[in-house]
Coordinates of C-alpha atoms in Angstrom, one line a residue:
Chain T
M268 CA 162.8 33.4 -7.1
A269 CA 165.5 33.8 -4.3
P270 CA 165.7 37.4 -3.1
A271 CA 168.8 39.4 -3.9
I272 CA 169.1 40.8 -0.5
D273 CA 167.9 39.2 2.7
N274 CA 165.6 42.0 3.9
A275 CA 164.3 39.8 6.7
K276 CA 167.7 39.2 8.1
L277 CA 168.6 43.0 7.7
F278 CA 165.5 44.0 9.4
A279 CA 165.9 41.6 12.3
S280 CA 169.6 42.6 12.8
L281 CA 169.5 46.3 12.4
R282 CA 166.0 47.3 13.6
P283 CA 167.0 46.9 17.2
F284 CA 169.4 49.8 16.8
L285 CA 166.6 52.1 15.9
R286 CA 164.4 51.3 18.8
Q287 CA 166.7 52.9 21.4
N288 CA 165.6 55.9 23.4
P289 CA 167.1 59.1 22.6
A290 CA 170.6 59.3 24.2
P291 CA 170.6 60.6 27.8
E292 CA 172.4 63.7 28.5
S293 CA 175.5 62.2 29.9
R294 CA 177.5 59.1 29.2
C295 CA 180.0 57.3 31.2
E296 CA 183.4 58.2 29.8
L297 CA 184.8 54.8 30.6
C298 CA 182.0 52.4 29.2
G299 CA 179.6 54.7 27.4
A300 CA 176.6 53.7 29.4
G301 CA 174.0 56.4 29.8
I302 CA 174.1 58.0 33.2
G303 CA 171.9 60.4 35.0
E304 CA 173.1 61.7 38.3
H305 CA 176.7 60.4 38.3
S306 CA 180.0 60.5 40.0
H307 CA 183.4 61.5 38.7
L308 CA 186.8 59.8 38.6
L309 CA 190.1 61.6 38.5
E310 CA 192.5 60.1 36.0
L311 CA 195.7 60.4 37.8
K312 CA 198.1 60.5 34.9
T313 CA 196.3 63.3 33.0
R314 CA 194.5 64.9 36.0
K315 CA 191.4 64.8 33.9
V316 CA 187.9 64.6 35.5
L317 CA 185.9 61.8 33.9
C318 CA 182.2 61.2 34.2
S319 CA 181.5 57.7 35.4
C320 CA 178.8 55.3 36.1
Q321 CA 178.5 53.4 39.3
A322 CA 180.0 50.2 37.9
C323 CA 183.0 51.8 36.4
A324 CA 183.6 53.9 39.4
I325 CA 183.7 50.6 41.6
L326 CA 185.7 48.6 38.9
F327 CA 188.2 51.2 38.1
G328 CA 188.5 53.3 41.2
G329 CA 188.2 50.7 43.8
H330 CA 191.8 49.6 44.4
A331 CA 195.0 51.0 45.6
A332 CA 197.1 50.9 42.3
A333 CA 194.2 52.2 40.2
A334 CA 194.8 54.7 37.6
Y335 CA 191.6 56.4 38.4
R336 CA 190.5 57.7 41.8
P337 CA 186.9 58.2 42.7
I338 CA 186.2 61.9 43.4
P339 CA 184.1 62.2 46.6
R340 CA 180.8 64.0 46.5
D341 CA 180.7 65.5 50.0
V342 CA 181.7 69.0 50.7
R343 CA 182.7 69.6 54.3
A344 CA 182.4 73.0 55.8
L345 CA 185.3 73.5 58.2
T346 CA 183.6 75.9 60.5
A347 CA 186.4 75.7 63.3
F348 CA 189.1 76.3 60.8
Q349 CA 191.9 78.7 62.1
L350 CA 194.2 80.8 59.9
T351 CA 195.4 84.1 60.9
D352 CA 196.2 87.0 58.5
P353 CA 200.0 86.8 59.0
E354 CA 199.8 83.1 58.4
W355 CA 197.9 83.6 55.2
D356 CA 200.2 86.5 54.0
A357 CA 203.1 84.2 54.7
L358 CA 201.8 81.9 51.8
A359 CA 202.1 84.8 49.4
I360 CA 199.1 83.9 47.4
P361 CA 198.0 87.0 45.4
I362 CA 194.3 86.3 45.5
N363 CA 192.3 85.7 48.6
M364 CA 191.3 82.2 47.5
A365 CA 193.2 79.0 47.0
F366 CA 193.0 75.3 47.1
F367 CA 195.5 72.9 48.6
C368 CA 195.7 69.4 47.3
M369 CA 198.0 66.5 48.4
R370 CA 199.7 65.0 45.4
G371 CA 201.5 61.7 45.1
D372 CA 204.0 61.0 47.9
S373 CA 204.6 64.6 48.6
A374 CA 204.6 65.7 52.3
T375 CA 203.4 69.2 51.4
P376 CA 200.2 69.8 49.3
A377 CA 200.4 71.6 45.9
V378 CA 198.7 75.0 46.2
F379 CA 196.6 76.3 43.4
Y380 CA 194.7 79.6 43.1
P381 CA 192.3 80.6 40.4
S382 CA 193.4 83.2 38.0
P383 CA 192.3 84.6 34.6
A384 CA 195.0 82.2 33.2
G385 CA 193.5 79.1 34.8
A386 CA 194.8 77.4 37.9
T387 CA 198.3 78.8 38.9
E388 CA 200.4 76.7 41.1
S389 CA 202.2 78.2 44.0
L390 CA 204.9 76.9 46.2
L391 CA 204.0 76.2 49.7
P392 CA 206.9 76.3 52.3
L393 CA 206.9 73.1 54.4
E394 CA 206.9 74.9 57.7
S395 CA 203.8 76.9 56.7
W396 CA 201.8 73.8 55.9
Q397 CA 202.9 72.0 59.1
Q398 CA 201.7 75.1 61.0
I399 CA 198.3 75.0 59.4
A400 CA 198.0 71.2 59.8
A401 CA 199.1 71.5 63.5
K402 CA 196.3 74.0 64.3
N403 CA 193.7 72.2 62.1
P404 CA 194.1 68.6 62.3
V405 CA 191.1 68.0 60.1
V406 CA 193.2 68.7 57.1
R407 CA 195.0 65.3 57.6
E408 CA 191.6 63.7 56.6
M409 CA 192.0 65.3 53.1
Q410 CA 191.8 62.5 50.6
P411 CA 195.0 62.7 48.4
E412 CA 194.5 63.9 44.8
V413 CA 190.8 64.1 44.9
E414 CA 190.0 66.4 47.7
C415 CA 191.3 69.9 48.4
L416 CA 191.3 72.4 51.1
L417 CA 189.4 75.3 49.6
I418 CA 190.1 78.5 51.2
N419 CA 187.8 81.6 50.5
R420 CA 189.0 84.7 52.3
I421 CA 187.3 87.1 50.1
T422 CA 184.0 86.9 51.9
N423 CA 183.6 87.8 55.6
P424 CA 183.6 85.7 57.6
H425 CA 186.2 83.6 55.8
E426 CA 185.2 80.2 54.6
Y427 CA 187.0 77.0 54.6
Y428 CA 186.0 73.6 53.0
L429 CA 187.2 70.3 52.1
A430 CA 185.9 70.1 48.6
P431 CA 186.1 67.6 45.8
I432 CA 188.7 68.5 43.2
D433 CA 186.1 68.7 40.4
D434 CA 184.4 71.6 42.2
C435 CA 187.7 73.3 42.5
Y436 CA 188.3 72.8 38.9
R437 CA 184.8 74.3 38.2
L438 CA 185.7 77.3 40.3
V439 CA 188.9 77.7 38.3
G440 CA 187.0 77.4 35.0
L441 CA 184.4 79.8 36.1
I442 CA 186.9 82.5 36.9
R443 CA 188.9 81.9 33.8
S444 CA 185.8 82.3 31.6
K445 CA 184.2 85.2 33.4
W446 CA 187.0 87.2 34.7
R447 CA 187.2 90.7 33.1
G448 CA 190.0 93.2 33.5
F449 CA 192.0 93.6 36.6
A450 CA 189.3 93.5 39.1
G451 CA 187.2 90.8 37.6
G452 CA 184.0 92.5 36.8
K453 CA 180.5 92.1 38.2
E454 CA 179.6 88.9 36.4
A455 CA 182.6 87.1 37.7
W456 CA 182.0 88.1 41.3
T457 CA 178.4 87.3 41.0
E458 CA 179.2 83.8 39.7
I459 CA 181.9 83.3 42.4
A460 CA 179.4 84.3 45.1
A461 CA 176.9 81.8 43.7
F462 CA 179.5 79.1 43.6
F463 CA 180.2 79.5 47.3
T464 CA 176.6 79.8 48.2
N465 CA 176.0 76.4 46.4
L466 CA 179.0 74.9 48.1
K467 CA 177.8 76.0 51.5
K468 CA 174.3 74.6 50.8
R469 CA 175.8 71.2 50.0
S470 CA 178.2 71.1 52.8
I471 CA 178.2 68.9 55.8
P472 CA 180.0 69.6 59.0
P473 CA 183.3 67.8 59.2
R474 CA 183.8 64.6 61.3
E475 CA 186.5 66.1 63.4
K476 CA 188.8 63.5 64.8
A477 CA 190.5 64.5 68.0
Y478 CA 194.1 63.9 67.5
A479 CA 196.7 65.2 69.9
R480 CA 194.1 66.2 72.6
S481 CA 192.3 62.8 72.9
E482 CA 193.1 59.5 74.5
F483 CA 191.5 57.7 71.4
S484 CA 193.9 56.8 68.6
D485 CA 192.9 56.6 65.0
Chain Y
M48 CA 175.0 47.8 -10.5
S49 CA 175.3 45.8 -7.3
S50 CA 175.5 42.1 -8.0
E51 CA 172.9 40.0 -6.3
K52 CA 175.5 37.9 -4.6
D53 CA 177.2 40.9 -3.1
L54 CA 174.0 42.2 -1.6
N55 CA 173.2 38.9 -0.1
D56 CA 176.6 38.5 1.3
L57 CA 176.3 41.9 2.8
S58 CA 173.1 41.1 4.6
V59 CA 174.6 37.9 6.0
R60 CA 177.8 39.8 7.0
I61 CA 176.0 42.5 8.8
D62 CA 173.9 40.1 10.7
D63 CA 177.1 38.1 11.6
L64 CA 178.8 41.2 12.9
V65 CA 175.7 42.4 14.9
Q66 CA 175.7 39.0 16.6
R67 CA 179.4 39.4 17.4
I68 CA 179.0 42.6 19.2
E69 CA 177.9 40.8 22.3
F70 CA 181.2 39.0 22.6
I71 CA 183.4 42.2 22.5
G72 CA 185.3 42.0 25.7
D73 CA 186.1 45.6 26.5
P74 CA 182.9 47.3 27.7
A75 CA 184.0 50.6 26.5
V76 CA 184.6 49.4 23.0
R77 CA 181.4 47.5 23.0
A78 CA 179.4 50.6 24.0
N79 CA 181.2 52.7 21.4
V80 CA 180.3 50.2 18.7
V81 CA 176.6 50.2 19.8
T82 CA 176.4 54.0 20.1
L83 CA 178.1 54.4 16.7
V84 CA 175.7 52.0 14.9
Q85 CA 172.7 53.8 16.5
A86 CA 174.0 57.1 15.5
L87 CA 174.6 56.0 11.8
M88 CA 171.2 54.3 11.7
D89 CA 169.5 57.4 13.1
L90 CA 171.3 59.6 10.6
H91 CA 170.2 57.4 7.7
R92 CA 166.6 57.1 9.1
R93 CA 166.3 60.9 8.9
G94 CA 167.7 61.0 5.5
F95 CA 165.2 58.4 4.2
E96 CA 162.3 60.1 6.0
R97 CA 163.3 63.3 4.3
V98 CA 163.4 61.6 0.9
A99 CA 160.0 60.1 1.6
E100 CA 158.7 63.4 2.9
I101 CA 159.8 65.3 -0.3
L102 CA 158.5 62.7 -2.7
S103 CA 155.0 62.5 -0.9
Q104 CA 154.4 66.1 -1.6
D105 CA 152.8 65.6 -5.0
D106 CA 151.3 62.9 -7.2
S107 CA 154.3 62.3 -9.4
G108 CA 156.5 62.2 -6.4
R109 CA 154.2 59.6 -4.7
R110 CA 154.3 57.5 -7.9
F111 CA 158.1 57.7 -8.0
L112 CA 158.3 56.7 -4.4
G113 CA 156.2 53.7 -5.2
E114 CA 158.5 52.6 -8.0
L115 CA 161.4 52.9 -5.6
A116 CA 159.6 50.8 -3.1
G117 CA 159.2 48.2 -5.8
D118 CA 162.9 47.6 -5.9
E119 CA 163.8 44.9 -3.5
L120 CA 166.9 46.6 -1.9
L121 CA 165.0 49.9 -1.5
S122 CA 162.0 48.2 -0.2
G123 CA 163.9 46.7 2.6
L124 CA 165.7 49.9 3.5
L125 CA 162.5 51.9 3.4
L126 CA 161.0 49.3 5.7
L127 CA 164.0 49.3 8.0
Y128 CA 163.8 53.1 8.4
G129 CA 159.9 53.1 8.7
C130 CA 159.2 55.0 5.6
H131 CA 157.7 52.5 3.2
P132 CA 154.7 54.0 1.4
D133 CA 152.8 50.8 1.6
G134 CA 151.2 49.3 4.7
L135 CA 151.6 45.6 5.6
E136 CA 148.5 44.5 3.9
A137 CA 149.4 46.2 0.5
R138 CA 152.9 44.7 0.7
V139 CA 151.8 41.3 1.3
K140 CA 149.2 41.4 -1.5
K141 CA 151.8 42.7 -3.9
A142 CA 154.1 40.0 -2.8
V143 CA 151.4 37.3 -3.2
E144 CA 150.7 38.7 -6.7
K145 CA 154.4 38.4 -7.7
L146 CA 154.4 34.9 -6.3
R147 CA 151.5 33.8 -8.3
E148 CA 153.2 34.8 -11.5
D149 CA 156.5 33.1 -10.5
L150 CA 154.7 29.9 -9.5
R151 CA 152.4 29.6 -12.5
P152 CA 155.0 27.9 -14.9
S153 CA 155.4 25.0 -12.5
G154 CA 151.8 24.6 -12.0
N155 CA 151.8 25.7 -8.5
S156 CA 149.7 28.4 -7.0
V157 CA 149.3 30.6 -3.9
D158 CA 146.2 32.3 -2.4
L159 CA 146.2 34.9 0.3
L160 CA 143.7 33.8 3.0
D161 CA 144.2 36.5 5.6
V162 CA 146.4 39.4 6.6
Q163 CA 146.7 40.6 10.1
P164 CA 149.7 42.4 11.8
G165 CA 150.4 39.3 13.8
L166 CA 149.7 36.7 11.2
V167 CA 149.6 36.1 7.4
R168 CA 147.8 33.0 6.2
L169 CA 148.3 31.5 2.7
R170 CA 147.1 28.4 0.9
L171 CA 149.8 26.8 -1.2
R172 CA 148.7 24.4 -4.0
V173 CA 151.6 22.2 -5.0
S174 CA 151.2 20.3 -8.3
G175 CA 151.6 16.6 -7.3
G176 CA 152.7 15.5 -10.8
G177 CA 156.0 17.3 -11.0
G178 CA 157.6 17.2 -7.6
C179 CA 158.6 15.1 -4.8
A180 CA 158.3 16.1 -1.1
S181 CA 161.6 18.0 -1.2
T182 CA 160.5 20.1 -4.2
A183 CA 157.3 20.9 -2.3
A184 CA 159.3 21.9 0.7
S185 CA 161.6 24.1 -1.3
V186 CA 158.5 25.8 -2.9
E187 CA 157.1 26.5 0.5
K188 CA 160.4 28.0 1.6
G189 CA 160.4 30.3 -1.4
V190 CA 157.0 31.5 -0.5
K191 CA 157.8 32.2 3.0
D192 CA 161.0 33.9 2.1
A193 CA 159.2 36.2 -0.4
I194 CA 156.6 37.1 2.2
Y195 CA 159.2 37.8 4.9
S196 CA 161.2 39.9 2.3
A197 CA 158.2 42.1 1.6
A198 CA 157.0 42.1 5.1
P199 CA 159.8 41.5 7.7
D200 CA 157.5 43.2 10.2
V201 CA 154.9 40.3 10.1
E202 CA 155.1 38.1 13.2
A203 CA 154.1 34.8 11.8
I204 CA 153.2 33.1 8.5
E205 CA 150.8 30.0 8.3
I206 CA 150.7 28.0 5.1
E207 CA 148.0 25.5 4.3
K208 CA 149.5 23.2 1.9
E209 CA 147.5 21.2 -0.7
T210 CA 148.8 18.7 -3.1
M211 CA 146.7 18.9 -6.2
P212 CA 145.9 16.0 -8.6
D213 CA 144.8 12.5 -7.9
N214 CA 141.9 14.0 -5.9
T215 CA 144.0 13.4 -2.9
L216 CA 143.9 16.3 -0.6
V217 CA 146.7 16.6 1.9
Q218 CA 146.4 19.5 4.2
L219 CA 149.4 20.4 6.3
Q220 CA 149.6 23.5 8.5
V221 CA 153.1 25.0 8.9
T222 CA 153.6 27.8 11.2
A223 CA 156.6 29.8 10.3
T224 CA 158.9 31.1 12.9
A225 CA 157.8 34.4 14.4
L226 CA 160.0 37.4 13.4
R227 CA 159.5 39.8 16.2
T228 CA 159.5 43.4 15.5

């Protein structure tokens, strides 16, 4: 009379797996938890941007030797940024748009500019950077690895931001996928304009610290 | 043909593995396991639903589905995936019918008193001549197992027990452990 298979046990063990809600759009790439609005971590070794829940962002990004760095959400509009045309030309960047990112222990940032081939790295002469930093002390607040100085000299007036690296990657990806021909094409430029409009909308004014000029120290 | 022991071992092993998920240390692995099981279950649920849907389109299909549901393994799977053709009452009644047949040789009998989604009530008449208390207990367990197998979605089973001859009526009420769905 004993049943061949314990249906009651199977039902009890497995039924709960069927009662789940449909999976939310995003999942934390570290722990698999469903996440709605979420933050990102930069995996330093691979430079990959990972979607992360709050808990993992704190657990994995919270300490100095972490393999992951939390990517900030804030965009800061650098309304007082100063960069003359000769200074810009001296950087020899072929497109009027670039982002600077402090990497590792380097004293000068890596410079990337979007191109149809993806992000292309450019060399930045040390003196050029020191000149920019001297005139614009706010760049010293740039968080290494995860925040970039984003320069947009295509529009007039020029725009300068401290932007999270995932936004910069998004711009690179946008250009790579939409760019057509030599000049880019209408769709690409429409998207680029939309990107910067969105960035400006999200941006907050920088917390400018007075460096050389002030009697206050950091 | 699957051997009965294999199937039973399988259900025990699955239950054990499910319990152990909780103790996986790495949260990423744990989440991965849960998500994978959910996805597999979802896939098979859709498959079973599709089978039930196709079979339910005509009389012969419905008859065939009924036959499939008469198989213990398939009945459990159809129930698990929510596509068993019979409702709770029908399944309990069929299980009680089968129990009556199985119990007849030993002089025991079972009656269905009431079926509700929350509670199934039965009267079990145990023949006093043949058995001792432990025999009666094992008969009772057999009855409960059979009902739970046919209706794992029932929440509780109450068995009124009567020992028959000697004109001595001993009534015991046993409430089975609720199996929550």
